[in-house]
PDB file of C-alpha atoms and ligand atoms in Angstrom:
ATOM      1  CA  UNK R  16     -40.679 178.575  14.398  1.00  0.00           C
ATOM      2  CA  UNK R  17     -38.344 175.199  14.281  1.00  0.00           C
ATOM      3  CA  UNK R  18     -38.916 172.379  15.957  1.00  0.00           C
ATOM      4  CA  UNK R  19     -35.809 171.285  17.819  1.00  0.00           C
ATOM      5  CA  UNK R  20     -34.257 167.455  18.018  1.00  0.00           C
ATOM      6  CA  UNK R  21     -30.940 166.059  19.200  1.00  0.00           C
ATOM      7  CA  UNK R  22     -29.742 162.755  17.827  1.00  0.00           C
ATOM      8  CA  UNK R  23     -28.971 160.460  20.399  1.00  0.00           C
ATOM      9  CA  UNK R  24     -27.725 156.485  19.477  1.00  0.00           C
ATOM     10  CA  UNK R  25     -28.492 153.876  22.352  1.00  0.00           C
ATOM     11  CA  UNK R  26     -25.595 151.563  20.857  1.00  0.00           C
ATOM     12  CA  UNK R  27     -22.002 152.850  21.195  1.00  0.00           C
ATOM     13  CA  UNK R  28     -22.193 153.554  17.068  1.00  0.00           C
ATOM     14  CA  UNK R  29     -19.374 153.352  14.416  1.00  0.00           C
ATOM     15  CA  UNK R  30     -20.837 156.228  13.339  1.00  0.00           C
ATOM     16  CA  UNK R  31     -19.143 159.348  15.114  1.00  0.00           C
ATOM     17  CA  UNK R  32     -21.974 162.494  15.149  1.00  0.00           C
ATOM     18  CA  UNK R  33     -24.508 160.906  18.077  1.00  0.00           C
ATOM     19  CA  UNK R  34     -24.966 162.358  21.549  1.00  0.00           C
ATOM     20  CA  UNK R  35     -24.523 160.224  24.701  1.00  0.00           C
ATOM     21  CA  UNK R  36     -23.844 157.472  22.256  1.00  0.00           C
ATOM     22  CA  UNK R  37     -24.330 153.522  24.566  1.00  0.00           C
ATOM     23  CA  UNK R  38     -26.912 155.739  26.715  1.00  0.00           C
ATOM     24  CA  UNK R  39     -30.224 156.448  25.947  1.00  0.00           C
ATOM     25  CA  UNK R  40     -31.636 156.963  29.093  1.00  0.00           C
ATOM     26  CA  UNK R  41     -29.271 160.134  30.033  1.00  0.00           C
ATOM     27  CA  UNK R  42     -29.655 161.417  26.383  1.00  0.00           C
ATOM     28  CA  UNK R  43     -33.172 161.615  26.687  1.00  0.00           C
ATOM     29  CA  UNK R  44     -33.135 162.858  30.480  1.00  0.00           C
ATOM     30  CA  UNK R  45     -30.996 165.603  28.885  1.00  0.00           C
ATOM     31  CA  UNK R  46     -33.055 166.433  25.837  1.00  0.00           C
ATOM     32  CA  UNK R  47     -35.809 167.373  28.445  1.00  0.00           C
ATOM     33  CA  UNK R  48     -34.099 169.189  31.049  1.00  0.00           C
ATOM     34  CA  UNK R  49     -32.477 171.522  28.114  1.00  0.00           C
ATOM     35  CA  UNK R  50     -35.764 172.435  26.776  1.00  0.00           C
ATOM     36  CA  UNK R  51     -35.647 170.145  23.377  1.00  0.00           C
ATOM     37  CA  UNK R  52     -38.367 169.407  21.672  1.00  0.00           C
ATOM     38  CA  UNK R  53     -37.468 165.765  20.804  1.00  0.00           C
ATOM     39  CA  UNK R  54     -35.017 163.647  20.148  1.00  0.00           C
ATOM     40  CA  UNK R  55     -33.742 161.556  16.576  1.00  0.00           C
ATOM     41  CA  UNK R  56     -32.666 158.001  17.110  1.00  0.00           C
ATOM     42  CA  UNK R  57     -30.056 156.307  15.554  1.00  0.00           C
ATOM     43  CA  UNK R  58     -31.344 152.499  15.547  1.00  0.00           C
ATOM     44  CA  UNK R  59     -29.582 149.266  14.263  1.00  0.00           C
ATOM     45  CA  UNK R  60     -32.213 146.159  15.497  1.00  0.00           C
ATOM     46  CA  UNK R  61     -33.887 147.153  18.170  1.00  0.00           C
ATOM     47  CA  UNK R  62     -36.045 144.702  20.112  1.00  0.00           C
ATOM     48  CA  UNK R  63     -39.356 145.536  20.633  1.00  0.00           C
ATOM     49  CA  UNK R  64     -38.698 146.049  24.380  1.00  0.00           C
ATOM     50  CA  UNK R  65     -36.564 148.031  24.071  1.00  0.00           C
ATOM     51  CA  UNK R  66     -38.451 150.593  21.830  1.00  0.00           C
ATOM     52  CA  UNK R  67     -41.308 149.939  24.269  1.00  0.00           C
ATOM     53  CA  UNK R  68     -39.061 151.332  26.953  1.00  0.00           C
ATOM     54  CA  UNK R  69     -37.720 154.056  25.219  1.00  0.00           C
ATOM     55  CA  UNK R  70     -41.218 154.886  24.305  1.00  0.00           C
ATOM     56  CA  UNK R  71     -42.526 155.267  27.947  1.00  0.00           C
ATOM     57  CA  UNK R  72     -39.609 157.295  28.456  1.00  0.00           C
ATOM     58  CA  UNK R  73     -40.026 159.781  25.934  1.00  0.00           C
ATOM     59  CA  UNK R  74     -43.885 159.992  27.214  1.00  0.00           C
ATOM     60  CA  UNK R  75     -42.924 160.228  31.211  1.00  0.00           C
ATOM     61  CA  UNK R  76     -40.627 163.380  29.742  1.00  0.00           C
ATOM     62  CA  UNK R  77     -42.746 165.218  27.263  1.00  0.00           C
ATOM     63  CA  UNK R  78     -40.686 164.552  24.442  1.00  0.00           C
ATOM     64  CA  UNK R  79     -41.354 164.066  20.716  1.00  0.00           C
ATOM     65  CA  UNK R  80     -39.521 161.154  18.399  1.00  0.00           C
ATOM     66  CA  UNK R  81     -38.670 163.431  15.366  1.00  0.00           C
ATOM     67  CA  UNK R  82     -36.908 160.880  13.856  1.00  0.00           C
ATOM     68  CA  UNK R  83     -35.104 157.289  13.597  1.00  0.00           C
ATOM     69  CA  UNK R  84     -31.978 157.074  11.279  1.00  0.00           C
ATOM     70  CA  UNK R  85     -31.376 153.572  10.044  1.00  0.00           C
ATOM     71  CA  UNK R  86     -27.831 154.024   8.507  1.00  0.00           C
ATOM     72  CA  UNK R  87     -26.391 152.026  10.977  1.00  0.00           C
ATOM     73  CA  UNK R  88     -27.632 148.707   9.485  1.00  0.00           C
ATOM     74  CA  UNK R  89     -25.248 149.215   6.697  1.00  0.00           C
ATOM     75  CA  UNK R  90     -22.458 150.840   9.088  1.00  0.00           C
ATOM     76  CA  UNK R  91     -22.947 147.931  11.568  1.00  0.00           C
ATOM     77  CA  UNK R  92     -24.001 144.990   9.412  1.00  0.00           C
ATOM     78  CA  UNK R  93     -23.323 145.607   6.004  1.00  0.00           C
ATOM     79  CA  UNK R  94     -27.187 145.626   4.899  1.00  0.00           C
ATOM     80  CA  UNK R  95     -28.195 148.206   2.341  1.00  0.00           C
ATOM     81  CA  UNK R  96     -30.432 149.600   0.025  1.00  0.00           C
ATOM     82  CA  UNK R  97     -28.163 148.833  -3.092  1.00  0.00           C
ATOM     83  CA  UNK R  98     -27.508 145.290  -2.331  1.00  0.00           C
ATOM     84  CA  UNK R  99     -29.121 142.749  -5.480  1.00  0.00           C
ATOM     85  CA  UNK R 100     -29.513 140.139  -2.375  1.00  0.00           C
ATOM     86  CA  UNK R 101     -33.382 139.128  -2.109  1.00  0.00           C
ATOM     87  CA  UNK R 102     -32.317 137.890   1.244  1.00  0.00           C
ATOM     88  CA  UNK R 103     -30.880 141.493   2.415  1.00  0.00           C
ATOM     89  CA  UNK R 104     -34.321 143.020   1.620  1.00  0.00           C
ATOM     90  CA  UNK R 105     -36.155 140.714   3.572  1.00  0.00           C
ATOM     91  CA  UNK R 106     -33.937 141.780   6.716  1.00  0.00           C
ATOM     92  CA  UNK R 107     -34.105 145.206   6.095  1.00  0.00           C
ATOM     93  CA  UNK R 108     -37.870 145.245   5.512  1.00  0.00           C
ATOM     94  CA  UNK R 109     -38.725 143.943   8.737  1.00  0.00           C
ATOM     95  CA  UNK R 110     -36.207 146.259  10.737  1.00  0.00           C
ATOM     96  CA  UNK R 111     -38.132 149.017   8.484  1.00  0.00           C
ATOM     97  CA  UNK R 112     -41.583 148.175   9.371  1.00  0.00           C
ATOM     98  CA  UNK R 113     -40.692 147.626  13.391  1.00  0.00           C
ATOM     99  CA  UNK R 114     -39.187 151.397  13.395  1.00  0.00           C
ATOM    100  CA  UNK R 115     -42.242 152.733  11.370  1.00  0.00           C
ATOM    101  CA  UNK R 116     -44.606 151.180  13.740  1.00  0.00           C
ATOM    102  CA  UNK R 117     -42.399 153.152  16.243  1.00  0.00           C
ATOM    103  CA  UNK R 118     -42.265 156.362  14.784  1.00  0.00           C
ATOM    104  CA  UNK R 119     -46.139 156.250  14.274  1.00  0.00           C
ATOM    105  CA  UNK R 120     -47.281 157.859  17.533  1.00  0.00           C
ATOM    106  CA  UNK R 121     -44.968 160.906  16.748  1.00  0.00           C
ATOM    107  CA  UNK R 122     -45.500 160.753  13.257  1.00  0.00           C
ATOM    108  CA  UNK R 123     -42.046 161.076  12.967  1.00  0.00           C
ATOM    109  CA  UNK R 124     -39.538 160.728   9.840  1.00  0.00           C
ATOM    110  CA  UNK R 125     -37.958 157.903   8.828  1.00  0.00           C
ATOM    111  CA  UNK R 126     -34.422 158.709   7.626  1.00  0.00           C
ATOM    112  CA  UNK R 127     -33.328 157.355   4.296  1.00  0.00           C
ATOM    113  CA  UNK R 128     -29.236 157.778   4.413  1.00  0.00           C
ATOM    114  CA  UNK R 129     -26.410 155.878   4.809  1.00  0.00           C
ATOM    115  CA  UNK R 130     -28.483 152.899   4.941  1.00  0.00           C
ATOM    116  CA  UNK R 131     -28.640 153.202   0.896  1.00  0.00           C
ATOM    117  CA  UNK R 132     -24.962 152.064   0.787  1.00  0.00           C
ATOM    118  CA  UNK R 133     -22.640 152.399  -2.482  1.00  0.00           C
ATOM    119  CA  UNK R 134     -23.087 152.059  -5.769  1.00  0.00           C
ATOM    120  CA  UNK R 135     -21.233 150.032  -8.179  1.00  0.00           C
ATOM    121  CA  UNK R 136     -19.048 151.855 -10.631  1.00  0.00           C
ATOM    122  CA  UNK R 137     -20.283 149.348 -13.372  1.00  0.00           C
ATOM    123  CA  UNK R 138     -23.283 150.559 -15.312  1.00  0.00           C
ATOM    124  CA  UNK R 139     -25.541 147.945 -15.230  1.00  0.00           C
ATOM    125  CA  UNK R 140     -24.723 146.439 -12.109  1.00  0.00           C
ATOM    126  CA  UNK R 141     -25.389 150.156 -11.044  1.00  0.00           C
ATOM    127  CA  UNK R 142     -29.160 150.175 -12.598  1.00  0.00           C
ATOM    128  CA  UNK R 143     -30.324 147.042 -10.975  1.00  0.00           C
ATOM    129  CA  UNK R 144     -29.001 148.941  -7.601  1.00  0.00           C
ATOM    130  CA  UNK R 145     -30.946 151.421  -8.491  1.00  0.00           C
ATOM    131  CA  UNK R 146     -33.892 149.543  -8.928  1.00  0.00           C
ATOM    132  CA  UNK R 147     -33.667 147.247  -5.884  1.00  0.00           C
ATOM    133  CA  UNK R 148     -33.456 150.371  -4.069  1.00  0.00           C
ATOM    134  CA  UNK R 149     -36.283 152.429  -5.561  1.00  0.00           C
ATOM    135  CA  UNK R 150     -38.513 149.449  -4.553  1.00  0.00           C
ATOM    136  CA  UNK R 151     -37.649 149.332  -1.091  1.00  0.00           C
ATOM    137  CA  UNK R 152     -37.989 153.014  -0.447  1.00  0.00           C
ATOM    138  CA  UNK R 153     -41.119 152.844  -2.433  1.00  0.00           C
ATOM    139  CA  UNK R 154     -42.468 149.655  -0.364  1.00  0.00           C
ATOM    140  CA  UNK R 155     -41.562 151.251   3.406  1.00  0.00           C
ATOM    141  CA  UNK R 156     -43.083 154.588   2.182  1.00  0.00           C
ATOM    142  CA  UNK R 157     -46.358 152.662   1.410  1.00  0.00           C
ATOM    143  CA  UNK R 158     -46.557 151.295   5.115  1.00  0.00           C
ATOM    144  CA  UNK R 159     -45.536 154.477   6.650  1.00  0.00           C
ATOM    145  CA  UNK R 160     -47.846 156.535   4.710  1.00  0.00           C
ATOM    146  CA  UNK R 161     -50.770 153.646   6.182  1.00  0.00           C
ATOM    147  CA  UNK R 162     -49.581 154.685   9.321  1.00  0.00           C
ATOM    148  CA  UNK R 163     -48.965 158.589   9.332  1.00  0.00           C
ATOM    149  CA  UNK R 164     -44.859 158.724   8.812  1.00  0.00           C
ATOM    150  CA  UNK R 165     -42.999 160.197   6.676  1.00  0.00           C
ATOM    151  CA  UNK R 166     -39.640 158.875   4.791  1.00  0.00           C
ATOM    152  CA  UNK R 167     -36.781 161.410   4.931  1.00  0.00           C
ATOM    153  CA  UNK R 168     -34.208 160.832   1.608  1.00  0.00           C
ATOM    154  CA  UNK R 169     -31.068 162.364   2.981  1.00  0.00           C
ATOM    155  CA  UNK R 170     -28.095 163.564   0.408  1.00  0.00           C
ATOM    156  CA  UNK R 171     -24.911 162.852   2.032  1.00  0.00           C
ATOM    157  CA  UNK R 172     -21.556 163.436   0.705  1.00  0.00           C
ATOM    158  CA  UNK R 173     -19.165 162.026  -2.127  1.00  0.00           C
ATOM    159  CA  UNK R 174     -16.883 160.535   0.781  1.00  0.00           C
ATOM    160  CA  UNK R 175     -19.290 158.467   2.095  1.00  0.00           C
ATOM    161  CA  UNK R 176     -21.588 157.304  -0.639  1.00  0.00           C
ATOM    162  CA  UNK R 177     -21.630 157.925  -4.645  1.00  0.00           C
ATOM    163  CA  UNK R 178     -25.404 157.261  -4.151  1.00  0.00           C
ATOM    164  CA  UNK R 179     -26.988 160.479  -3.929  1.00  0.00           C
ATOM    165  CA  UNK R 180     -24.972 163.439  -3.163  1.00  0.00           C
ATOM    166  CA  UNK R 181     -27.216 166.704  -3.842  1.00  0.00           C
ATOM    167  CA  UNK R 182     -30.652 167.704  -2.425  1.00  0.00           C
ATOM    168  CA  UNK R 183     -31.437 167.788  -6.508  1.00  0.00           C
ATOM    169  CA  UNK R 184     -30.382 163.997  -6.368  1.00  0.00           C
ATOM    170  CA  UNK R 185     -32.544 162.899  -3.817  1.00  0.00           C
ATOM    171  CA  UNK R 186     -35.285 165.494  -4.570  1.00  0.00           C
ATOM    172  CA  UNK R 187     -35.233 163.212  -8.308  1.00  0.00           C
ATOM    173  CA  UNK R 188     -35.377 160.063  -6.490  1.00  0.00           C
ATOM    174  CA  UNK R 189     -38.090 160.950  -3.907  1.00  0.00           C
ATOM    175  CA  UNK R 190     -39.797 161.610  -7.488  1.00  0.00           C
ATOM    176  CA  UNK R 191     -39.413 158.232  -8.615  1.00  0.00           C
ATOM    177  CA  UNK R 192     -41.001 156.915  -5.455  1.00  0.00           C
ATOM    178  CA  UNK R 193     -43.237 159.201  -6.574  1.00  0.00           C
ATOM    179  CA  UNK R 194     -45.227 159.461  -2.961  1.00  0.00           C
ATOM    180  CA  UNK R 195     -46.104 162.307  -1.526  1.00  0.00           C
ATOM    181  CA  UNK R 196     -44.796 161.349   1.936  1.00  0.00           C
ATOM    182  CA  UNK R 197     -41.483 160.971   0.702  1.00  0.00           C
ATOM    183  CA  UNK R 198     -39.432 164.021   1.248  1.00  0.00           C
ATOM    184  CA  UNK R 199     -36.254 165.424   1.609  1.00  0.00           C
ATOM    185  CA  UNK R 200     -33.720 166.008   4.544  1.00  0.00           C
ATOM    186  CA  UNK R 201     -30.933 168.818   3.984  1.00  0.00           C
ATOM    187  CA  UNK R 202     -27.779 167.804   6.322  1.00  0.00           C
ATOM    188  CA  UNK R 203     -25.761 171.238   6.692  1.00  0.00           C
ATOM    189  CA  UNK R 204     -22.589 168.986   6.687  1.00  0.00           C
ATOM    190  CA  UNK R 205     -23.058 167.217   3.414  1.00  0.00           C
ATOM    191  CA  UNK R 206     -24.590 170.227   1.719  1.00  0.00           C
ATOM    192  CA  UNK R 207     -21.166 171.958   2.565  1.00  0.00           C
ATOM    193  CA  UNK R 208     -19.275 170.074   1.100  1.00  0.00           C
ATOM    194  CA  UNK R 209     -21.553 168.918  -1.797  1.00  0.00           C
ATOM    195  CA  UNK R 210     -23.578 171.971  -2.567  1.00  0.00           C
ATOM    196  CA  UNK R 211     -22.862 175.509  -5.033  1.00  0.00           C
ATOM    197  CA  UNK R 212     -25.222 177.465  -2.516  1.00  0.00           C
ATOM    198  CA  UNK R 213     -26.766 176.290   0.549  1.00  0.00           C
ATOM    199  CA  UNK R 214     -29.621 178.564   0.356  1.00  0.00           C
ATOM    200  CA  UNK R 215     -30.220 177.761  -3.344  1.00  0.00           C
ATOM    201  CA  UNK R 216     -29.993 173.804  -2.123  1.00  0.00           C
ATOM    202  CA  UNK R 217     -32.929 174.342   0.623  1.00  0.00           C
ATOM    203  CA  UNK R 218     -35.075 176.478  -2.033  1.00  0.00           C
ATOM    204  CA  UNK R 219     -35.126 174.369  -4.959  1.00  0.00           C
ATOM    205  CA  UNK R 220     -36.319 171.544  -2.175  1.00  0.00           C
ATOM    206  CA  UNK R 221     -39.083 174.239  -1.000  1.00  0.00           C
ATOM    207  CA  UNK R 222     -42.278 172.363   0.316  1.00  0.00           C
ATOM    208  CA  UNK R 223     -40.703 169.039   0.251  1.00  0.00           C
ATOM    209  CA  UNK R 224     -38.016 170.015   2.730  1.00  0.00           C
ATOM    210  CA  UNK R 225     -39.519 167.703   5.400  1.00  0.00           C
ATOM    211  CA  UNK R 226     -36.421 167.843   7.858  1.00  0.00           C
ATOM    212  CA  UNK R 227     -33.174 169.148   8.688  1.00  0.00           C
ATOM    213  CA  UNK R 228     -29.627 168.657  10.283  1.00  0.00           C
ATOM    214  CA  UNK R 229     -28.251 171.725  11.050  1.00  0.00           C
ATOM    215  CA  UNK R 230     -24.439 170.818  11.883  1.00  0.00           C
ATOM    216  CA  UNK R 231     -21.735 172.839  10.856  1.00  0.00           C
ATOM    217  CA  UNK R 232     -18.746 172.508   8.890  1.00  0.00           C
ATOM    218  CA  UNK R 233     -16.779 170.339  11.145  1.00  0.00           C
ATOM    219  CA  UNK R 234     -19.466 168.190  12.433  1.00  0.00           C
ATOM    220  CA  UNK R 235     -19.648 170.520  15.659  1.00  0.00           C
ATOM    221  CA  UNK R 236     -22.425 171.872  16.904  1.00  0.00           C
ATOM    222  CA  UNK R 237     -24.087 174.944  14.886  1.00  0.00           C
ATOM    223  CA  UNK R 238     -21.524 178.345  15.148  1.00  0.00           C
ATOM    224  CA  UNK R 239     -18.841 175.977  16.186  1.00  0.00           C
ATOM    225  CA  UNK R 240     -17.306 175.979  12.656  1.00  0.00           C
ATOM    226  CA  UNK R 241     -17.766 178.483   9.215  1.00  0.00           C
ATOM    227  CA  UNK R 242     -21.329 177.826   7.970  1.00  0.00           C
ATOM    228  CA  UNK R 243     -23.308 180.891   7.410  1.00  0.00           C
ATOM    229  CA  UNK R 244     -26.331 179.901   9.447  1.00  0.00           C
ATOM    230  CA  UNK R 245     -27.812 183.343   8.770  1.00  0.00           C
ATOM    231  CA  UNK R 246     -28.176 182.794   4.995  1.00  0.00           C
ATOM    232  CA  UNK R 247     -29.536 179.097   5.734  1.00  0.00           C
ATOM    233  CA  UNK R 248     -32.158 180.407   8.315  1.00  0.00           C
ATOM    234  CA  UNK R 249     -33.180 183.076   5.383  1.00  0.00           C
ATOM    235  CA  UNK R 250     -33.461 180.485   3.673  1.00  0.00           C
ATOM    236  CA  UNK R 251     -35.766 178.451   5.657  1.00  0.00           C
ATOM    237  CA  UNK R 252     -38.209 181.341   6.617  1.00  0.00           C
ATOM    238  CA  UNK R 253     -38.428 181.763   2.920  1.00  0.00           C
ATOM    239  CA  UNK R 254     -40.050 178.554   2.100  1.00  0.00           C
ATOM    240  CA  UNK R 255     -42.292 178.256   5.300  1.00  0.00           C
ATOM    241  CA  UNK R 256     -39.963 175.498   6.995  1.00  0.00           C
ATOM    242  CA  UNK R 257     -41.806 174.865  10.374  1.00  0.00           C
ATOM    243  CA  UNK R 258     -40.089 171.306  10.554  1.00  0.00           C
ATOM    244  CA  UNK R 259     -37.523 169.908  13.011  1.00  0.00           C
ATOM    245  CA  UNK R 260     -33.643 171.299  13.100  1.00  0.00           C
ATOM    246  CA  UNK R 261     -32.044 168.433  14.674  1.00  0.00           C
ATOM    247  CA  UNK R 262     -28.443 168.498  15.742  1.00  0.00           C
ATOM    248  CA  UNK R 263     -26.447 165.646  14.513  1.00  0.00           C
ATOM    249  CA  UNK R 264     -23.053 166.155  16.058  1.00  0.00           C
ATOM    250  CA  UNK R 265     -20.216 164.717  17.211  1.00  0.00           C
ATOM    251  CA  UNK R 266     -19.966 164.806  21.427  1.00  0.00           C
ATOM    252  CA  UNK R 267     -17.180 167.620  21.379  1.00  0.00           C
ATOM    253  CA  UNK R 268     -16.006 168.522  23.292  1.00  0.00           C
ATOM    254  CA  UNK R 269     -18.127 166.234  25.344  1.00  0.00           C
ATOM    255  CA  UNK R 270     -22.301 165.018  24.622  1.00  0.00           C
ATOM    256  CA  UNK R 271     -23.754 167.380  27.375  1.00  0.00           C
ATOM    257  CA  UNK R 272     -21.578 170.687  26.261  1.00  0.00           C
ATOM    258  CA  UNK R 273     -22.403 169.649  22.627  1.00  0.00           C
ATOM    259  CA  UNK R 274     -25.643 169.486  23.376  1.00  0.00           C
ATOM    260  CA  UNK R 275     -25.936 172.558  25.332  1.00  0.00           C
ATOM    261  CA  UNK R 276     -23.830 174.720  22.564  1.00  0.00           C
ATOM    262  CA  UNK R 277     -26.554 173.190  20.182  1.00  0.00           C
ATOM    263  CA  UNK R 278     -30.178 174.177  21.892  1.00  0.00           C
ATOM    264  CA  UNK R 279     -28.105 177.406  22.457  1.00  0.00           C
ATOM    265  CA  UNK R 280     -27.452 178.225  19.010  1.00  0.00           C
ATOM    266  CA  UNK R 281     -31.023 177.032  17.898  1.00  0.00           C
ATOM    267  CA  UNK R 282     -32.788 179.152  20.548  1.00  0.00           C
ATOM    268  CA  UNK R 283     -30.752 182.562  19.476  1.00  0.00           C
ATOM    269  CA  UNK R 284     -31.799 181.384  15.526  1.00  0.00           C
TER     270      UNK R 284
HETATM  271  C1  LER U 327     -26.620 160.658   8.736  1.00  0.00           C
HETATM  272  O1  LER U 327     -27.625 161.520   9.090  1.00  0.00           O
HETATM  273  C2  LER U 327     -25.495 161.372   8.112  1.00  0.00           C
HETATM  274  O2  LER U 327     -25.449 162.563   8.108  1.00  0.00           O
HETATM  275  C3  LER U 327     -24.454 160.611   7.422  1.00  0.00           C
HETATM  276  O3  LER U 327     -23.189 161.178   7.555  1.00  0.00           O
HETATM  277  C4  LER U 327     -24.430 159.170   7.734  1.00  0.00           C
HETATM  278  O4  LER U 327     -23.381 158.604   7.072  1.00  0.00           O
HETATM  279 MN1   MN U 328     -27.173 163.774   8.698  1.00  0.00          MN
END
């Protein structure tokens, strides 16, 4: 069956769908006593301590790390993938390798989203975006695959980015990494608004489904809003998915009922 994940943020984030959002500790002392599997971690620049701590934490509980997003370094400090600044890179690169050396015990994911940022609407501006970008996806999925991780290229949707909307999208860019630890990660969310068929969607991605964020409609957790979960979990049995379903939603009506409505939900899946 699924593995399960909640995504938890130790910062109080700008960005709304993290549980227990400013603290970690009671998000992961939560994760355990519900019966999760792991949790997803929404990092900006953590220090090394702290990842150390959160680390022995994780291991005193029995819990996995599924995941670390990193869209929070464009959210929070305006660094992304699209950006034509050498000096950007540079930053990002090193915040990349300290969270892949992280992930590496877990052999977690490394999500690729809102940390690719927006493209221009000028052609070639756009194409040297593009290219900047490729090579830093390319260049972190070299290290992880060195150390066992794999990069996660998340679609998200046409009101937050213009830079890949549709699992086809970022199943044609993980192509142009062109590494075979570069996969995809279907958001339930995004795909709603973004995709003809959700099914479809998670088919055509097939083997190189590698994770997934099963929210629902209004950013609640699963059966809180209208997606057809039943069709999406058809779906999933349909192309062997044995991955993570991590639940990516906003603390309504509060982080522990969220994330008690969530593991619910998964466990009657
Ligand atoms: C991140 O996982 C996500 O779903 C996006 O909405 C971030 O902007
Ligand atoms: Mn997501």
């Amino acid at each position: 069956m699924f593995k399960t994940s909640m995504a938890i943020s130790p910062l109080p984030a700008n960005f709304a769908p993290l549980l227990f959002a400013g603290n970690w500790e009671l998000g992961v002392e939560q994760a355990a006593k519900l019966g999760y599997d792991a949790v997803e971690l929404s990092l900006l620049d953590p220090s090394k301590d702290l990842l150390g701590h959160i680390a022995s934490a994780l291991r005193q509980k029995g819990l996995a790390l599924s995941a670390v997003a990193t869209g929070q370094s464009y959210y929070t400090d305006g660094l992304s993938l699209a950006n034509t600044d050498p000096a950007v890179h540079a930053r990002l690169r090193e915040r990349m390798k300290r969270l892949l050396d992280f992930l590496a015990p877990w052999q977690g994911f490394l999500i690729i989203g809102g940390v690719r940022g927006v493209l221009s609407k000028e052609p070639a501006v756009q194409a040297e975006q593009r290219k900047w970008a490729l090579e830093a996806v390319r260049s972190y999925a070299e290290y992880a695959q060195s150390v066992g991780v794999r990069v996660a290229i998340e679609p998200i949707n046409r009101y937050e980015t213009n830079f890949l909307n549709t699992v086809a999208e970022a199943l044609a860019f993980a192509d142009e990494v062109g590494l075979d630890n570069v996969v995809v990660l279907a958001d339930t969310f995004h795909m709603n608004i973004e995709e003809v068929s959700l099914p479809k969607a998670l088919e055509l991605a097939g083997k190189r489904l590698g994770y997934v964020h099963l929210v629902d409609s209004n950013r609640r957790a699963p059966g809180q809003g209208h997606i057809n979960f039943q069709e999406v979990v058809t779906a999933l049995r349909k192309i062997s998915y044995a991955s993570y379903i991590s639940a990516e939603i906003l603390p309504w009506p509060d982080s522990q009922t969220a994330a008690e409505l969530a593991i619910g939900y998964f466990r009657s899946l």
